[in-house]
């Protein structure tokens, strides 16, 4: 999951939390999420990043690549700097709870 979609799902369906504040991802709600079809170039870039994250064993490198995937998703959805900062802070605060 990207930070963007974790944020969207958490704010749209906050009542689906289960023990430990984990979200319960229900299939009937997933179809309501705004899914954009990325360009072929974006698909290739994300696929390459996913392959890179799957092939590394270094956790720091995994986190760096994961952040690159998030950045790409934010870019595809046209999020501005303030939106990215807000979402990133929201996700960070909620992961610590």
Coordinates of N, CA and C in Angstrom, one line a residue:
X1 N 0.8 -1.2 0.0 CA 0.0 0.0 0.0 C 0.9 1.2 0.0
X2 N 0.4 2.2 -0.7 CA 1.1 3.5 -0.7 C 0.6 4.3 0.5
X3 N 1.4 5.3 0.8 CA 0.9 6.2 1.9 C -0.4 6.9 1.5
X4 N -0.5 7.3 0.2 CA -1.7 8.0 -0.3 C -2.9 7.1 -0.1
X5 N -2.9 5.8 -0.5 CA -4.0 5.0 -0.4 C -4.3 4.5 1.1
X6 N -3.3 4.4 1.9 CA -3.5 4.2 3.3 C -4.2 5.3 3.9
X7 N -3.8 6.6 3.6 CA -4.5 7.8 4.1 C -5.9 7.8 3.6
X8 N -6.2 7.6 2.3 CA -7.5 7.7 1.8 C -8.4 6.6 2.5
X9 N -8.0 5.4 2.6 CA -8.8 4.4 3.2 C -9.0 4.7 4.6
X10 N -8.0 5.1 5.3 CA -8.1 5.4 6.8 C -9.1 6.5 7.0
X11 N -9.2 7.5 6.2 CA -10.1 8.7 6.4 C -11.5 8.4 5.9
X12 N -11.6 7.6 4.8 CA -12.9 7.2 4.3 C -13.6 6.1 5.1
X13 N -12.8 5.2 5.7 CA -13.4 4.1 6.4 C -12.8 3.9 7.7
X14 N -12.7 4.9 8.5 CA -12.1 4.9 9.8 C -12.8 3.8 10.7
X15 N -14.0 3.5 10.5 CA -14.7 2.6 11.4 C -14.3 1.1 11.1
X16 N -13.5 0.9 10.1 CA -13.1 -0.5 9.8 C -11.8 -0.9 10.6
X17 N -11.4 -0.2 11.6 CA -10.2 -0.5 12.3 C -10.5 -1.8 13.2
X18 N -9.5 -2.6 13.3 CA -9.5 -3.8 14.1 C -8.5 -3.7 15.2
X19 N -8.3 -4.7 16.0 CA -7.3 -4.6 17.1 C -6.0 -4.1 16.6
X20 N -5.4 -3.2 17.5 CA -4.1 -2.7 17.2 C -4.1 -1.6 16.2
X21 N -5.3 -1.0 15.9 CA -5.5 0.1 15.0 C -5.2 -0.2 13.6
X22 N -5.2 -1.5 13.2 CA -5.0 -1.9 11.9 C -6.3 -1.7 11.1
X23 N -6.2 -1.3 9.9 CA -7.4 -1.2 9.1 C -7.8 -2.5 8.5
X24 N -9.1 -2.8 8.5 CA -9.7 -4.0 7.9 C -10.1 -3.7 6.5
X25 N -9.3 -4.1 5.5 CA -9.5 -3.8 4.1 C -10.6 -4.7 3.6
X26 N -11.8 -4.1 3.4 CA -13.0 -4.9 3.0 C -13.1 -4.7 1.5
X27 N -13.2 -5.8 0.7 CA -13.4 -5.7 -0.8 C -14.5 -4.8 -1.2
X28 N -15.6 -4.7 -0.5 CA -16.7 -3.9 -0.9 C -16.4 -2.4 -0.8
X29 N -15.4 -2.0 0.0 CA -15.0 -0.6 0.0 C -13.9 -0.2 -0.9
X30 N -13.2 -1.2 -1.4 CA -12.0 -0.9 -2.2 C -12.4 -0.3 -3.6
X31 N -13.6 -0.7 -4.1 CA -14.0 -0.2 -5.4 C -14.4 1.2 -5.3
X32 N -14.6 1.8 -4.1 CA -14.9 3.2 -4.0 C -13.7 4.1 -4.1
X33 N -12.5 3.5 -4.0 CA -11.3 4.3 -4.0 C -11.0 4.8 -5.5
X34 N -10.5 6.0 -5.6 CA -10.2 6.6 -6.9 C -9.0 6.0 -7.5
X35 N -9.1 5.1 -8.4 CA -8.0 4.5 -9.1 C -7.8 5.1 -10.5
X36 N -6.6 5.6 -10.6 CA -6.2 6.2 -11.9 C -5.4 5.1 -12.7
X37 N -5.5 5.2 -14.0 CA -4.7 4.3 -14.8 C -3.4 5.0 -15.2
X38 N -2.3 4.6 -14.7 CA -1.0 5.2 -14.9 C -0.6 5.0 -16.4
X39 N 0.3 5.9 -16.8 CA 0.9 5.8 -18.1 C 1.8 4.5 -18.2
X40 N 2.1 4.1 -19.4 CA 2.9 3.0 -19.6 C 4.3 3.2 -18.9
X41 N 4.8 4.4 -19.1 CA 6.1 4.8 -18.5 C 6.0 4.7 -16.9
X42 N 4.9 5.2 -16.3 CA 4.8 5.1 -14.9 C 4.7 3.6 -14.4
X43 N 4.0 2.8 -15.2 CA 3.9 1.4 -14.8 C 5.3 0.7 -14.8
X44 N 6.0 1.0 -15.8 CA 7.4 0.5 -15.9 C 8.2 0.9 -14.7
X45 N 8.2 2.2 -14.4 CA 9.0 2.8 -13.3 C 8.6 2.1 -12.0
X46 N 7.3 2.0 -11.8 CA 6.8 1.4 -10.5 C 7.2 -0.1 -10.5
X47 N 7.0 -0.8 -11.6 CA 7.4 -2.2 -11.7 C 8.9 -2.4 -11.4
X48 N 9.7 -1.5 -11.9 CA 11.2 -1.6 -11.6 C 11.5 -1.4 -10.1
X49 N 10.8 -0.4 -9.5 CA 11.0 -0.1 -8.1 C 10.5 -1.3 -7.3
X50 N 9.4 -1.9 -7.6 CA 8.9 -3.1 -6.9 C 9.9 -4.2 -7.0
X51 N 10.4 -4.5 -8.2 CA 11.4 -5.5 -8.4 C 12.6 -5.3 -7.5
X52 N 13.0 -4.0 -7.5 CA 14.2 -3.6 -6.7 C 13.9 -3.9 -5.2
X53 N 12.8 -3.5 -4.7 CA 12.5 -3.7 -3.3 C 12.4 -5.2 -2.9
X54 N 11.9 -6.0 -3.9 CA 11.8 -7.5 -3.7 C 13.2 -8.1 -3.7
X55 N 14.1 -7.5 -4.4 CA 15.4 -8.2 -4.5 C 16.5 -7.7 -3.5
X56 N 16.1 -6.7 -2.7 CA 17.1 -6.3 -1.7 C 16.8 -6.9 -0.3
X57 N 17.8 -7.1 0.4 CA 17.7 -7.6 1.8 C 18.0 -6.5 2.8
X58 N 18.5 -5.3 2.4 CA 18.9 -4.2 3.2 C 17.6 -3.4 3.6
X59 N 17.3 -3.4 4.8 CA 16.0 -2.7 5.2 C 16.1 -1.2 5.0
X60 N 17.2 -0.6 5.1 CA 17.3 0.9 4.8 C 17.1 1.1 3.3
X61 N 17.6 0.2 2.5 CA 17.4 0.3 1.0 C 15.9 0.1 0.7
X62 N 15.3 -0.9 1.4 CA 13.9 -1.2 1.1 C 13.0 0.1 1.5
X63 N 13.4 0.7 2.6 CA 12.6 1.9 3.0 C 12.8 3.1 1.9
X64 N 14.0 3.2 1.5 CA 14.3 4.2 0.5 C 13.5 4.0 -0.8
X65 N 13.5 2.7 -1.3 CA 12.7 2.4 -2.5 C 11.2 2.5 -2.2
X66 N 10.8 2.1 -1.1 CA 9.4 2.3 -0.7 C 9.0 3.8 -0.8
X67 N 9.8 4.6 -0.3 CA 9.6 6.1 -0.4 C 9.5 6.6 -1.8
X68 N 10.4 6.0 -2.6 CA 10.4 6.3 -4.1 C 9.1 5.9 -4.7
X69 N 8.5 4.8 -4.3 CA 7.2 4.3 -4.8 C 6.2 5.3 -4.4
X70 N 6.2 5.7 -3.1 CA 5.2 6.6 -2.6 C 5.3 8.0 -3.4
X71 N 6.5 8.4 -3.6 CA 6.7 9.7 -4.4 C 6.1 9.6 -5.7
X72 N 6.2 8.4 -6.4 CA 5.7 8.2 -7.7 C 4.2 8.2 -7.7
X73 N 3.6 7.6 -6.7 CA 2.1 7.5 -6.6 C 1.6 8.9 -6.3
X74 N 2.2 9.7 -5.4 CA 1.8 11.1 -5.2 C 1.9 11.9 -6.5
X75 N 2.9 11.7 -7.3 CA 3.1 12.4 -8.5 C 2.0 12.0 -9.5
X76 N 1.7 10.7 -9.6 CA 0.6 10.3 -10.6 C -0.7 10.9 -10.2
X77 N -1.0 11.1 -8.9 CA -2.3 11.6 -8.4 C -2.2 13.2 -8.3
X78 N -1.1 13.8 -8.7 CA -1.0 15.2 -8.7 C -1.0 15.9 -7.4
X79 N -0.5 15.2 -6.3 CA -0.5 15.8 -5.0 C 0.6 16.9 -4.9
X80 N 0.2 18.0 -4.3 CA 1.2 19.1 -4.1 C 2.1 18.8 -2.9
X81 N 3.1 19.6 -2.7 CA 4.0 19.5 -1.5 C 3.3 19.4 -0.2
X82 N 2.4 20.4 0.0 CA 1.6 20.5 1.3 C 0.8 19.2 1.5
X83 N 0.2 18.7 0.5 CA -0.6 17.5 0.6 C 0.2 16.3 1.0
X84 N 1.4 16.2 0.3 CA 2.3 15.1 0.6 C 2.8 15.2 2.0
X85 N 3.1 16.3 2.5 CA 3.6 16.5 3.9 C 2.5 16.2 4.9
X86 N 1.3 16.6 4.6 CA 0.2 16.3 5.5 C -0.1 14.8 5.6
X87 N -0.2 14.2 4.4 CA -0.4 12.7 4.4 C 0.7 11.9 5.1
X88 N 1.9 12.3 4.8 CA 3.1 11.6 5.4 C 3.1 11.8 6.9
X89 N 2.8 13.0 7.4 CA 2.7 13.2 8.8 C 1.6 12.4 9.4
X90 N 0.4 12.4 8.8 CA -0.8 11.7 9.2 C -0.5 10.2 9.4
X91 N 0.1 9.6 8.3 CA 0.5 8.2 8.3 C 1.5 7.9 9.4
X92 N 2.5 8.8 9.5 CA 3.5 8.6 10.6 C 3.0 8.6 12.0
X93 N 2.1 9.5 12.2 CA 1.5 9.6 13.6 C 0.6 8.4 13.9
X94 N -0.2 8.0 12.9 CA -1.1 6.8 13.1 C -0.4 5.5 13.2
X95 N 0.8 5.4 12.6 CA 1.6 4.2 12.7 C 2.2 4.0 14.1
X96 N 2.4 5.1 14.7 CA 3.1 5.1 16.0 C 2.1 4.8 17.2
X97 N 0.8 5.0 16.9 CA -0.2 4.8 17.9 C -0.4 3.3 18.2

